[in-house]
CSV table of C-alpha atoms in Angstrom, one decimal:
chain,number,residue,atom,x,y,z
A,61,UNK,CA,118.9,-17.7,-95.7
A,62,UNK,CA,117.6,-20.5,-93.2
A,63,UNK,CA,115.2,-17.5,-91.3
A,64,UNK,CA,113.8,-17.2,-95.2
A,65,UNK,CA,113.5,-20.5,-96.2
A,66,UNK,CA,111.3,-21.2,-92.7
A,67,UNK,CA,109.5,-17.9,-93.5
A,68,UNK,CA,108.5,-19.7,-96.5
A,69,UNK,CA,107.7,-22.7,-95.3
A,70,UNK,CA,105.6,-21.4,-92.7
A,71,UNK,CA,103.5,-19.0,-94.9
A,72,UNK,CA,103.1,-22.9,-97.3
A,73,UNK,CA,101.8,-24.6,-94.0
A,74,UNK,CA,99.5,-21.5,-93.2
A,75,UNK,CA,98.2,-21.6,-96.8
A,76,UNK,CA,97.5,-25.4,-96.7
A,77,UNK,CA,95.6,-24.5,-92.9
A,78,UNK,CA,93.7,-21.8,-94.5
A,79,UNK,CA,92.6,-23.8,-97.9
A,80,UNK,CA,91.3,-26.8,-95.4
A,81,UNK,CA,89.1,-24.0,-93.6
A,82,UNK,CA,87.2,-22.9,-96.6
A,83,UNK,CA,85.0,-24.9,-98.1
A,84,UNK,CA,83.0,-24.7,-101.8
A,85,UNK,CA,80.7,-27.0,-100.6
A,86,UNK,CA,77.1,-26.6,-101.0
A,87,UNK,CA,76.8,-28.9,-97.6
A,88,UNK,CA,74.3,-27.2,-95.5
A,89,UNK,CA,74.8,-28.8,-92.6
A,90,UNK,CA,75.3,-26.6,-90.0
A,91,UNK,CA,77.3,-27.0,-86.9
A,92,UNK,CA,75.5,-27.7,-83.7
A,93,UNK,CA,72.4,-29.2,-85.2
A,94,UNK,CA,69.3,-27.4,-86.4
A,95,UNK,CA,66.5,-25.7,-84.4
A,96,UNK,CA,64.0,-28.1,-83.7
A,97,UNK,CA,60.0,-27.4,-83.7
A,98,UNK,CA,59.1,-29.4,-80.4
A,99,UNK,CA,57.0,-28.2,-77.0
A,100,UNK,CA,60.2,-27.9,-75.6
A,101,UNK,CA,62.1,-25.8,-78.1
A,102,UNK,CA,59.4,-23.0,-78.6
A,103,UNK,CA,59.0,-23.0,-74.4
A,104,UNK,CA,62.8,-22.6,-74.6
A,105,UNK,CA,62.6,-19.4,-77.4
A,106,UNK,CA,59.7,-18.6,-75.5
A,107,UNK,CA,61.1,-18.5,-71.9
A,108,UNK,CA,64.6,-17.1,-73.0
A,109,UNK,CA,63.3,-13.8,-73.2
A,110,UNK,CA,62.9,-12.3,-69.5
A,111,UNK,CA,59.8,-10.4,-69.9
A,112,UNK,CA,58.4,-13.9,-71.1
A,113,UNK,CA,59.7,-16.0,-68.5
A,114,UNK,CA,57.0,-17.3,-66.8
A,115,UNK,CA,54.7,-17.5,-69.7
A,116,UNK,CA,53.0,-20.9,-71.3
A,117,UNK,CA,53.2,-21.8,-74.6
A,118,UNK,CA,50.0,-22.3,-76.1
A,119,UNK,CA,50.3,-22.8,-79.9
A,120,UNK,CA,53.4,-23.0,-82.1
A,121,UNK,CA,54.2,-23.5,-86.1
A,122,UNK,CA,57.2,-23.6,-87.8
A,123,UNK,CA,57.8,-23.7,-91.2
A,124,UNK,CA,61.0,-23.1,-93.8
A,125,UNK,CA,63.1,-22.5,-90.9
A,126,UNK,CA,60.4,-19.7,-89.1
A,127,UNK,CA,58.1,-20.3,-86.1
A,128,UNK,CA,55.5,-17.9,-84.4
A,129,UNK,CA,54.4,-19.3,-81.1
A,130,UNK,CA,51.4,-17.7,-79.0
A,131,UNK,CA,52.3,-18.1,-75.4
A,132,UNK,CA,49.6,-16.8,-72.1
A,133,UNK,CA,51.1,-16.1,-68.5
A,134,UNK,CA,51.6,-18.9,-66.4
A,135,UNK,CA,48.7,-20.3,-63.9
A,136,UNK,CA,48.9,-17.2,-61.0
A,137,UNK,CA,51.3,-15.1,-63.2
A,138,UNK,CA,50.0,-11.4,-64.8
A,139,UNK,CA,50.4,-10.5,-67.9
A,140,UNK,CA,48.5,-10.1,-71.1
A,141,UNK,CA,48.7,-13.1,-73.8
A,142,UNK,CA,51.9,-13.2,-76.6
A,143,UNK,CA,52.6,-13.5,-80.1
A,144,UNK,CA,56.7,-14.0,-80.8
A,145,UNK,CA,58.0,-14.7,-84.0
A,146,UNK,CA,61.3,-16.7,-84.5
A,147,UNK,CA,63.5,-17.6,-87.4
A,148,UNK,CA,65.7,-20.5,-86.9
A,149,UNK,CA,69.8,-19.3,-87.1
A,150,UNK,CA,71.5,-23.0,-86.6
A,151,UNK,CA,70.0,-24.8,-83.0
A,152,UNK,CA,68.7,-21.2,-82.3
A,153,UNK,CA,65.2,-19.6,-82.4
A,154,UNK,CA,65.9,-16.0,-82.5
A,155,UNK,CA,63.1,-13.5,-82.0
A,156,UNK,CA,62.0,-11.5,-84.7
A,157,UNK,CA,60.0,-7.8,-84.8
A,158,UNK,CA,56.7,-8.5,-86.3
A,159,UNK,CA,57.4,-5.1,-88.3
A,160,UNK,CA,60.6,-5.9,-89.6
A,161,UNK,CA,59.0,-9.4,-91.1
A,162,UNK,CA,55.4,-9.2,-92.0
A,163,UNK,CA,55.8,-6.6,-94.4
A,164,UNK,CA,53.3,-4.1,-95.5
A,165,UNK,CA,49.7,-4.9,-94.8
A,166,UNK,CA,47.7,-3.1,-97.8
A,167,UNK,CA,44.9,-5.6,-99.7
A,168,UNK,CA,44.3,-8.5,-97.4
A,169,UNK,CA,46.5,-10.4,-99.4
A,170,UNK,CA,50.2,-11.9,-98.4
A,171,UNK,CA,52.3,-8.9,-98.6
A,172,UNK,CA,55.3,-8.9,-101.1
A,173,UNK,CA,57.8,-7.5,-98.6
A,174,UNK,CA,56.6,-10.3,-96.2
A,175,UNK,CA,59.8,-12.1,-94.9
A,176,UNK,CA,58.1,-14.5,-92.6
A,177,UNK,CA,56.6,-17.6,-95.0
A,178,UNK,CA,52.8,-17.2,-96.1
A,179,UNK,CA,51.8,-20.2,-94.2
A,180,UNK,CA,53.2,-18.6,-91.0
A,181,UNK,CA,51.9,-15.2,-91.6
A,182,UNK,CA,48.2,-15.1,-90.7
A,183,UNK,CA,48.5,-17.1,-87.4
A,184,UNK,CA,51.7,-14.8,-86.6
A,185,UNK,CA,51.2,-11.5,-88.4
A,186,UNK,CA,47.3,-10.8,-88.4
A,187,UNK,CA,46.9,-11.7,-84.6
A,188,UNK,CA,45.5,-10.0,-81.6
């Protein structure tokens, strides 16, 4: 009876944990902080990827939580210039595939499927 009783109590305690780690909240604060549109982030995004290592960035914009940043080899480095799109994921600027978020170029107009946000897509979609 006593080995029930705790079985019981433990599943109340573990029911009470579990209640306190879900939330209904409409907070969207997320934990770690947000990714930030500074120099220093988008060198960051930009740098974190090996084959862009030693690359400079030269332009950035970010907007509704997405960024494209242009970026040219550092002074005495080879390479040819860069476009890199990102879309913010928390404190993070994660690199996207241009074709999997500028959508389907028909009419010169923003595409429907675009992902990226229209005031991103020209600078980041349309270049080179």
């Amino acid at each position: 009876m006593k080995i029930a009783l705790a079985g019981i109590a433990l599943l109340g305690a573990a029911s009470l944990v579990l209640a306190g780690c879900s939330s209904d909240s409409t907070d969207e604060t997320m934990v770690g902080g947000m990714a930030e549109c500074t120099d220093a982030a988008m060198a960051e995004a930009v740098n974190a990827d090996p084959a862009f290592a030693n690359y400079v960035v030269t332009d950035y914009k970010c907007d509704s939580g997405w960024a494209y940043a242009s970026a040219d080899p550092a002074e005495g480095e080879m390479g040819a210039p860069a476009m890199m799109i990102f879309q913010a994921e928390g404190q993070f600027w994660i690199p996207k595939n241009a074709a999997d978020v500028c959508g389907t170029y028909t009419d010169g107009t923003f595409p429907a499927d675009a992902v990226i946000p229209e005031a991103l897509y020209d600078p980041a979609c349309l270049a080179g």
